[in-house]
Each structure stands twice: as structure tokens, then as C-alpha cells.
Amino acid sequence: MLKNLKYLYIVLIILASPKAFGLADSQQTIQTVVPAAVDVSSINTSAASGTINPETGVSSAPYATFQIQTNGDDDKYDYILTAKINTSDSGNVNAYSQNGSTAYLLLGNITNLPTVSVINDIKTNSPTLANNKNVIAYPITNTLTNLSSATLTNNATYGGLCYVIKTGSNQKGTIKQAIGTTPMNNTYSSITDTAGTYQAVLTLTANRKP
């Protein structure tokens, strides 16, 4: 009887051992996140929509805000803010204008598109109401947070007037570009400017330097 018990005990060990080792395993996953070297985004987008008084052209001063997040190195990227206005005969054209130290943003009617000659009339800085139907120009104010500078520059590579933004050594900052309440003289008329939505499209790009 004891002999049989000893035999059974040995058999059980032989059969159980492979099963126990076969079910034993362990896993670990090693992972890390690599952030983008640069990121640009629009924030507070609802503030970019406003209203215009139909009698005076006075605006509620809407504004666009962009955020830049970088590794804190201006040497690797150019940060460029451009503005475009749509025309009926020349597609999208530059929507910035400058008169001395004052910069302007031109807004165009999106239903009754202006012609490029209308836009050029305003850019002469001596506009005539009859010659700039459906385009209104407003002065610009830039507010920078944790950014070094935003300089209006005439650069053909980016379609003419644009803002070149410097982040300095900061890794995260914002630029808020607002239009003033009062339009440039002789760019708004309750008679010649058609009711509707007027807009310009602002684009912030981070361009990798060669």
C-alpha cells in the first residue's frame, strides 16, 4: 500500500510541474511621449466675431488670439501671422495695410466680394468712398503675452505685409490681434457698403528654417 502511494506522488509531481511553469509569464510596456517641437493654435475663437454699427461703421472690436508653444528657440522656426481677404477677380489677397506707424486690417464682404482695385484704393492711404465698396479698414492693436515681439514686415515670401513674431526664450505665449472701433476715414459708408458679413482670415504659421 505504501509503495502505491509513493508511486502516485511521483506521478503527480511530474504531471503538475510543466503546467505550472507554462502558465507563468509577466509583461511590462515601456513608453514615452515625444511632444511636438512647435505648436500653434487658435484660442478664444468666439471673440473673433463682432458687430458693426450700420450708421457709423463703429465696430465692437472683435479680436483673434493665437497661442505658440515651442522649445524656446527662435533659431529653428519663423512664426508668421498673415491676413487674407477674398476678391471676385484675384482670389485671396493680402488684408494688411500700413500708414506710417499705424497698421490696418481690411475686412471684405463675403457675399458681395470686392475687387482687388477696391482694396488697392484703401492701401493708397487716401481712399475714396466711391472706390472701395464692400471693404472696411480698421486699425490693429496687438497684445503679446510671454512673447518677445510682433513686427509688421513686408515680405514677398509671405505675400507682402505680415507679422514676424519672436518668442524669445519663452516656451509658451499668445498674441491677441484686435481691430479698433473706428474705421479708417473714407472706408465705410452706410450707402455704398452692402449689409452682410465682413471678414479677413488670419493665419499663424510656424515655418522651419532651412
PDB file of C-alpha atoms in Angstrom, residues 6 13 18 32 45 65 67 73 78 80 86 90 101 108 114-116 119 130-131 148 151 162 197 199 201 205:
ATOM      1  CA  LYS A   6       4.794   6.678  -3.317  1.00  0.00           C
ATOM      2  CA  ILE A  13       4.725  15.893  -9.464  1.00  0.00           C
ATOM      3  CA  PRO A  18       5.054  21.548 -16.757  1.00  0.00           C
ATOM      4  CA  THR A  32       7.279  57.702 -23.620  1.00  0.00           C
ATOM      5  CA  THR A  45     -12.349  81.847 -31.177  1.00  0.00           C
ATOM      6  CA  THR A  65      -5.890  85.146 -30.400  1.00  0.00           C
ATOM      7  CA  GLN A  67      -1.036  80.549 -28.928  1.00  0.00           C
ATOM      8  CA  ASP A  73      14.322  78.613 -29.521  1.00  0.00           C
ATOM      9  CA  ASP A  78       9.866  81.616 -38.244  1.00  0.00           C
ATOM     10  CA  ILE A  80       4.444  84.388 -39.331  1.00  0.00           C
ATOM     11  CA  ASN A  86     -11.242  87.291 -50.737  1.00  0.00           C
ATOM     12  CA  SER A  90      -7.918  87.941 -57.882  1.00  0.00           C
ATOM     13  CA  SER A 101       3.181 103.606 -37.664  1.00  0.00           C
ATOM     14  CA  GLY A 108     -14.336  92.337 -47.071  1.00  0.00           C
ATOM     15  CA  PRO A 114     -14.873  93.292 -53.617  1.00  0.00           C
ATOM     16  CA  THR A 115     -12.424  93.611 -56.488  1.00  0.00           C
ATOM     17  CA  VAL A 116      -8.715  93.969 -55.957  1.00  0.00           C
ATOM     18  CA  ILE A 119      -8.616  97.007 -51.865  1.00  0.00           C
ATOM     19  CA  ALA A 130     -16.943 105.587 -54.063  1.00  0.00           C
ATOM     20  CA  ASN A 131     -13.887 103.462 -54.914  1.00  0.00           C
ATOM     21  CA  SER A 148       9.180  88.942 -27.373  1.00  0.00           C
ATOM     22  CA  THR A 151       6.811  93.254 -36.171  1.00  0.00           C
ATOM     23  CA  CYS A 162       2.853  90.133 -42.402  1.00  0.00           C
ATOM     24  CA  THR A 197     -20.718  89.723 -43.046  1.00  0.00           C
ATOM     25  CA  GLN A 199     -14.184  89.277 -42.734  1.00  0.00           C
ATOM     26  CA  VAL A 201      -8.821  85.319 -42.487  1.00  0.00           C
ATOM     27  CA  THR A 205       2.264  79.515 -39.263  1.00  0.00           C
TER      28      THR A 205
END
